[in-house]
Amino acid sequence: MINIYTQVPQGEAWLNRYRGKLPIFACVLGFTETGLIPGISAAGLTPDDRRYTACADAEFLYYGAEYQPKYPLPPLTSGASPVLISRAVVANLNIPVYLFNAGLPHIPPVPLIELGGTPARCLSGGAAMNVDTVKHLLAEGLRWGSQLSSQLNSDRYLIISECVVGGTTTALAILTGLGIDAVGKVNSSHPVCNHGQKWDLVQTGLAKIPPSVDPLELVAAVGDPMQVVVAGMAIAASRSCGVLLGGGTQMLAVYALIQAIAHRYDLSWEPAEIVIGTTRWVAEDSTGATIDLAQSFNKNSIPPLLATQLSFANSRYPQLQAYERGFVKEGVGAGAACIAAALSRNWQQNQLLAAIEAQLEQLSTHQ
């Protein structure tokens, strides 16, 4: 159920270390006005829908389908929110969920840990956030990474996931700004990735800042508030437990930030404890190049990339079958949740599919 695409020995060692163990599931919610640009993202039908995607995902992840949400899951061009996958796993395995607000324009009615961030402006302006805010968010990430990992023995691990609409575009900006060749390699929620649109925005934003800036200044210029929080959490948590970064392109950008921030600010971290976990739809996306992107890192610092082999080819729901045609692909730690189910309970394809379809069934009866 789990494939390792890069750094195979390190990935295998990590999986063996945490087999049979249950994680904690953290999800860092953020927002960038980049996500409101027409056509940039399929995570919500209209720009207005996309303002509330993170709120809806947070409510569903925490409460499930039986709860009457303030922010219902937004309509998508095609497919269903990946939060159905994450919810199926955390609910069935009783995994504790922690939700963090790194910078949202609207606040969902769930138990949220407030980090004191702000939503980011569009990255094309080259001034997405205030650098003091970014420094504050890094400090909060480091603090919470230590705090969450202190609840885990060294034989357990922390999943850190994200929900940021437009986040693969800010990821492209961060990767490029850190000197990684990411053009044409990132993913998107579209069936065919809109590389040209993303790259135009990124070039516009990067042209407005000096080259080789400090990594925190880079995030302030063209990033989003989730990235630096997750980087800080992972740095601190890796010192005492395993870390599974839940996502594709966005977590590759976070991994690059971890390296740059740790180097620049002389922070200790344990690379052997951090892996990236995503879905097969991301890892094998023919309109992106995720594996190539991971291998574009400096050869001594290539991240281990893992993916669940979950398939919706035989699902009875067309919304799930849409994933096999390239829609949605990943989000809210969906791939990492499936990896956790396989690791801790040895769940196979049929068990995962049944649990996810049950979520969709509940959702359709409560709508």
Coordinates of C-alpha atoms in Angstrom, one line a residue:
M1 CA 0.0 0.0 0.0
I2 CA 3.0 2.3 0.4
N3 CA 5.6 3.1 -2.4
I4 CA 8.9 4.8 -1.8
Y5 CA 10.0 6.9 -4.8
T6 CA 13.2 8.6 -3.6
Q7 CA 15.8 7.8 -0.8
V8 CA 14.5 4.2 -0.6
P9 CA 16.8 3.0 2.3
Q10 CA 15.9 6.0 4.4
G11 CA 12.2 5.6 3.6
E12 CA 12.2 1.9 4.5
A13 CA 14.1 2.6 7.8
W14 CA 11.5 5.2 8.7
L15 CA 8.5 2.9 7.9
N16 CA 10.0 0.0 9.8
R17 CA 10.6 2.3 12.8
Y18 CA 7.0 3.4 13.0
R19 CA 5.1 0.3 11.9
G20 CA 2.4 -0.5 14.4
K21 CA 2.5 3.0 15.9
L22 CA -0.3 5.6 15.9
P23 CA 0.5 9.2 15.1
I24 CA -0.8 12.5 16.1
F25 CA -2.4 14.4 13.2
A26 CA -1.7 18.2 13.0
C27 CA -3.2 20.3 10.2
V28 CA -2.0 23.9 9.6
L29 CA -4.5 26.1 7.9
G30 CA -3.5 29.1 5.9
F31 CA -4.6 31.4 3.1
T32 CA -3.0 33.3 0.2
E33 CA -4.9 35.7 -2.1
T34 CA -3.0 33.9 -4.9
G35 CA -5.7 31.3 -4.5
L36 CA -8.4 33.8 -5.6
I37 CA -6.9 34.3 -9.1
P38 CA -9.4 32.9 -11.7
G39 CA -8.3 29.5 -12.8
I40 CA -5.3 29.1 -10.4
S41 CA -6.9 26.3 -8.4
A42 CA -9.7 23.8 -8.6
A43 CA -10.1 23.6 -4.8
G44 CA -13.5 25.3 -5.0
L45 CA -15.5 26.2 -8.1
T46 CA -15.3 30.0 -7.8
P47 CA -12.8 32.4 -6.2
D48 CA -15.4 33.1 -3.5
D49 CA -15.8 29.4 -2.7
R50 CA -12.1 29.2 -2.3
R51 CA -12.1 31.8 0.5
Y52 CA -13.9 29.2 2.6
T53 CA -12.2 25.9 1.5
A54 CA -9.9 25.7 4.5
C55 CA -12.8 26.5 6.9
A56 CA -14.9 23.7 5.4
D57 CA -12.1 21.2 5.4
A58 CA -11.3 22.0 9.1
E59 CA -14.9 21.5 10.2
F60 CA -15.2 18.2 8.2
L61 CA -11.9 16.8 9.5
Y62 CA -12.8 17.6 13.1
Y63 CA -16.5 16.7 13.2
G64 CA -17.3 14.5 10.2
A65 CA -20.4 14.3 8.1
E66 CA -23.0 14.1 10.8
Y67 CA -22.3 17.6 12.0
Q68 CA -24.2 20.6 10.5
P69 CA -21.3 22.8 9.3
K70 CA -21.2 26.5 9.2
Y71 CA -19.0 26.2 6.1
P72 CA -20.1 23.2 3.9
L73 CA -17.5 21.6 1.7
P74 CA -17.3 23.7 -1.5
P75 CA -18.5 22.5 -4.9
L76 CA -15.6 21.4 -7.0
T77 CA -15.2 21.3 -10.8
S78 CA -15.1 17.6 -10.4
G79 CA -14.3 15.2 -7.6
A80 CA -14.7 15.4 -3.9
S81 CA -12.6 17.1 -1.2
P82 CA -9.5 15.1 0.0
V83 CA -10.6 15.7 3.6
L84 CA -13.0 12.7 3.1
I85 CA -9.9 10.5 3.0
S86 CA -8.2 12.1 6.0
R87 CA -11.4 12.0 8.0
A88 CA -12.1 8.4 7.2
V89 CA -8.7 7.5 8.7
V90 CA -8.6 9.7 11.8
A91 CA -12.1 8.8 12.8
N92 CA -11.7 5.0 12.4
L93 CA -8.3 4.9 14.0
N94 CA -9.1 7.5 16.8
I95 CA -6.0 9.6 15.8
P96 CA -5.9 12.8 17.8
V97 CA -6.3 15.9 15.6
Y98 CA -4.8 19.4 16.2
L99 CA -5.9 22.3 14.0
F100 CA -3.7 25.4 13.7
N101 CA -4.7 28.7 12.3
A102 CA -1.6 30.2 10.6
G103 CA -3.6 33.0 8.9
L104 CA -7.1 32.6 7.8
P105 CA -9.5 35.4 6.6
H106 CA -12.5 33.5 8.2
I107 CA -12.4 31.4 11.4
P108 CA -14.2 28.0 11.3
P109 CA -16.1 27.0 14.5
V110 CA -13.7 24.2 15.5
P111 CA -11.2 24.0 18.4
L112 CA -8.3 26.0 16.7
I113 CA -4.9 26.8 18.0
E114 CA -4.3 30.4 17.1
L115 CA -0.7 31.2 15.9
G116 CA -1.1 34.9 15.4
G117 CA -0.4 34.9 11.7
T118 CA -2.1 36.7 8.8
P119 CA -3.5 35.7 5.4
A120 CA -0.9 36.3 2.7
R121 CA -1.4 38.7 -0.2
C122 CA -0.9 37.5 -3.7
L123 CA 2.7 36.4 -4.3
S124 CA 2.9 38.4 -7.6
G125 CA 3.3 41.6 -5.5
G126 CA 6.5 40.4 -3.9
A127 CA 5.2 41.5 -0.5
A128 CA 2.9 38.6 0.7
M129 CA 3.5 39.1 4.4
N130 CA 5.3 41.2 6.9
V131 CA 8.7 39.6 7.8
D132 CA 8.0 40.1 11.5
T133 CA 4.9 37.9 11.1
V134 CA 7.0 35.2 9.4
K135 CA 9.5 35.3 12.2
H136 CA 6.7 35.0 14.8
L137 CA 5.2 32.1 12.9
L138 CA 8.5 30.3 12.8
A139 CA 8.9 30.7 16.5
E140 CA 5.3 29.4 17.0
G141 CA 6.0 26.4 14.7
L142 CA 9.2 25.5 16.7
R143 CA 7.3 25.8 20.0
W144 CA 4.4 23.6 18.9
G145 CA 6.7 21.1 17.2
S146 CA 8.4 20.7 20.6
Q147 CA 5.1 20.6 22.5
L148 CA 3.4 18.0 20.3
S149 CA 6.4 15.8 20.1
S150 CA 6.7 15.8 23.9
Q151 CA 3.4 14.0 23.9
L152 CA 4.9 11.2 21.8
N153 CA 7.4 8.5 22.8
S154 CA 10.4 8.4 20.5
D155 CA 8.7 5.4 18.8
R156 CA 5.7 7.4 17.6
Y157 CA 5.4 10.1 15.0
L158 CA 3.7 13.3 14.1
I159 CA 1.8 13.9 10.8
I160 CA 1.9 17.6 9.8
S161 CA -0.6 18.4 7.0
E162 CA -1.8 21.6 5.4
C163 CA -4.8 23.3 3.8
V164 CA -3.9 26.3 1.7
V165 CA -5.8 26.9 -1.6
G166 CA -3.3 28.2 -4.2
G167 CA -0.4 26.6 -2.1
T168 CA 1.3 24.8 -5.0
T169 CA 1.9 28.2 -6.6
T170 CA 3.5 29.7 -3.5
A171 CA 5.4 26.4 -3.2
L172 CA 6.8 26.9 -6.8
A173 CA 7.8 30.4 -5.7
I174 CA 9.7 29.2 -2.6
L175 CA 11.4 26.3 -4.4
T176 CA 12.5 28.6 -7.2
G177 CA 13.7 31.3 -4.7
L178 CA 15.7 28.7 -2.9
G179 CA 17.5 27.7 -6.2
I180 CA 15.6 24.5 -6.9
D181 CA 14.6 23.9 -10.5
A182 CA 10.9 23.4 -10.0
V183 CA 9.4 24.9 -13.3
G184 CA 7.0 22.5 -14.9
K185 CA 7.4 20.0 -12.0
V186 CA 4.8 21.1 -9.5
N187 CA 1.2 19.6 -9.2
S188 CA -2.2 21.2 -9.0
S189 CA -5.8 20.3 -8.3
H190 CA -6.4 20.6 -12.1
P191 CA -6.3 17.4 -14.2
V192 CA -3.7 19.2 -16.4
C193 CA -1.4 21.4 -14.4
N194 CA -1.6 25.1 -15.2
H195 CA 2.2 25.5 -15.3
G196 CA 2.3 28.6 -17.4
Q197 CA -0.1 30.6 -15.2
K198 CA 1.8 29.6 -12.0
W199 CA 5.2 30.4 -13.5
D200 CA 4.1 33.9 -14.8
L201 CA 2.9 34.8 -11.2
V202 CA 6.1 33.5 -9.6
Q203 CA 8.4 35.3 -12.0
T204 CA 6.4 38.5 -11.4
G205 CA 6.8 38.2 -7.6
L206 CA 10.4 37.1 -7.6
A207 CA 11.4 40.0 -9.9
K208 CA 10.4 42.4 -7.1
I209 CA 12.9 41.0 -4.5
P210 CA 16.7 40.8 -4.4
P211 CA 18.1 37.4 -5.3
S212 CA 19.4 35.1 -2.6
V213 CA 17.5 36.6 0.2
D214 CA 17.2 35.2 3.7
P215 CA 14.7 32.2 3.7
L216 CA 12.3 34.1 6.0
E217 CA 12.4 37.2 3.8
L218 CA 11.6 34.9 0.8
V219 CA 8.5 33.5 2.6
A220 CA 7.5 37.1 3.5
A221 CA 7.9 38.1 -0.2
V222 CA 6.3 35.2 -2.1
G223 CA 5.1 32.5 0.4
D224 CA 2.1 31.7 2.5
P225 CA 1.7 31.5 6.3
M226 CA 1.5 27.7 6.5
Q227 CA 4.9 27.0 5.1
V228 CA 7.1 28.5 7.8
V229 CA 4.9 27.1 10.6
V230 CA 5.2 23.6 9.3
A231 CA 9.0 24.0 8.7
G232 CA 9.4 25.1 12.3
M233 CA 7.2 22.3 13.7
A234 CA 9.1 19.7 11.7
I235 CA 12.5 21.0 12.7
A236 CA 11.6 20.9 16.4
A237 CA 9.7 17.6 16.3
S238 CA 12.4 15.7 14.4
R239 CA 14.7 16.1 17.4
S240 CA 12.5 13.7 19.4
C241 CA 10.1 11.8 17.1
G242 CA 9.3 10.9 13.5
V243 CA 7.7 13.4 11.2
L244 CA 5.5 12.6 8.2
L245 CA 4.9 15.8 6.1
G246 CA 1.5 15.2 4.6
G247 CA 1.4 16.6 1.0
G248 CA 3.1 16.7 -2.3
T249 CA 4.5 19.9 -4.0
Q250 CA 3.8 22.0 -0.9
M251 CA 5.7 19.7 1.5
L252 CA 8.6 19.6 -0.9
A253 CA 8.7 23.4 -0.6
V254 CA 8.5 23.1 3.2
Y255 CA 11.3 20.5 3.1
A256 CA 13.5 23.0 1.2
L257 CA 12.6 25.7 3.7
I258 CA 13.6 23.4 6.6
Q259 CA 17.0 22.9 5.1
A260 CA 17.5 26.6 4.4
I261 CA 16.2 27.9 7.8
A262 CA 18.1 25.3 9.8
H263 CA 21.3 26.2 7.9
R264 CA 20.8 30.0 8.1
Y265 CA 19.7 30.1 11.7
D266 CA 21.9 27.2 13.0
L267 CA 18.9 25.1 14.2
S268 CA 19.5 21.4 14.9
W269 CA 17.2 18.9 13.2
E270 CA 17.2 15.2 12.4
P271 CA 16.9 14.6 8.6
A272 CA 16.5 10.8 9.1
E273 CA 13.3 11.5 11.0
I274 CA 11.5 13.4 8.3
V275 CA 9.7 11.9 5.3
I276 CA 7.1 13.3 2.9
G277 CA 3.9 11.3 2.3
T278 CA 1.5 11.9 -0.5
T279 CA -0.9 10.1 -2.8
R280 CA -0.1 8.1 -6.0
W281 CA -2.1 10.7 -7.9
V282 CA 0.5 13.3 -7.0
A283 CA 3.6 11.1 -7.2
E284 CA 2.7 9.7 -10.6
D285 CA 1.0 12.8 -12.0
S286 CA 1.9 12.9 -15.7
T287 CA 1.2 16.6 -15.9
G288 CA 3.7 17.4 -13.1
A289 CA 7.0 15.8 -12.2
T290 CA 7.0 15.2 -8.4
I291 CA 9.7 12.6 -8.3
D292 CA 11.9 14.6 -10.6
L293 CA 11.3 17.7 -8.3
A294 CA 12.4 15.7 -5.2
Q295 CA 15.5 14.6 -7.1
S296 CA 16.2 18.3 -8.1
F297 CA 17.4 19.0 -4.5
N298 CA 21.1 19.0 -3.8
K299 CA 22.1 15.4 -4.1
N300 CA 23.0 15.2 -0.3
S301 CA 19.6 16.5 0.7
I302 CA 17.0 14.7 -1.4
P303 CA 13.9 14.2 0.7
P304 CA 12.4 10.7 1.0
L305 CA 9.1 10.7 -0.9
L306 CA 6.5 8.1 0.0
A307 CA 3.0 7.7 -1.4
T308 CA -0.1 5.6 -0.7
Q309 CA -1.2 3.4 -3.5
L310 CA -4.8 4.0 -2.8
S311 CA -6.9 3.7 -6.0
F312 CA -10.5 4.9 -6.7
A313 CA -10.7 3.0 -10.0
N314 CA -13.3 0.6 -8.6
S315 CA -15.2 3.2 -6.4
R316 CA -19.0 3.2 -6.8
Y317 CA -18.9 7.1 -6.6
P318 CA -18.1 9.2 -9.6
Q319 CA -16.7 11.9 -7.4
L320 CA -14.0 9.5 -6.2
Q321 CA -13.4 8.1 -9.7
A322 CA -12.5 11.7 -10.7
Y323 CA -9.2 11.3 -8.8
E324 CA -8.2 8.7 -11.4
R325 CA -8.6 11.3 -14.1
G326 CA -6.3 13.7 -12.3
F327 CA -8.8 15.9 -10.4
V328 CA -8.0 17.0 -6.8
K329 CA -5.1 14.5 -6.1
E330 CA -4.2 15.5 -2.5
G331 CA -4.8 17.8 0.4
V332 CA -5.4 17.9 4.2
G333 CA -2.8 15.2 4.6
A334 CA -4.9 12.6 2.7
G335 CA -1.9 10.6 1.5
A336 CA -0.2 10.7 4.9
A337 CA -3.4 9.5 6.6
C338 CA -3.6 6.5 4.3
I339 CA 0.1 5.7 5.0
A340 CA -0.7 5.9 8.7
A341 CA -3.7 3.5 8.2
A342 CA -1.4 1.0 6.4
L343 CA 1.4 1.4 8.9
S344 CA -0.6 1.2 12.2
R345 CA -3.4 -1.2 11.2
N346 CA -2.1 -2.8 8.0
W347 CA -5.2 -1.4 6.2
Q348 CA -5.3 -2.6 2.6
Q349 CA -7.0 -1.0 -0.5
N350 CA -10.5 -2.5 0.3
Q351 CA -10.5 -1.3 3.9
L352 CA -9.5 2.2 2.9
L353 CA -11.9 2.4 0.1
A354 CA -14.8 1.2 2.3
A355 CA -14.0 3.7 5.0
I356 CA -13.8 6.6 2.5
E357 CA -17.0 5.7 0.7
A358 CA -18.8 5.5 4.1
Q359 CA -17.8 9.1 4.7
L360 CA -19.2 10.1 1.3
E361 CA -22.4 8.2 1.9
Q362 CA -22.8 9.9 5.3
L363 CA -22.2 13.3 3.7
S364 CA -24.8 12.7 1.0
T365 CA -27.4 11.7 3.5
H366 CA -26.8 14.7 5.7
Q367 CA -26.7 17.3 3.0

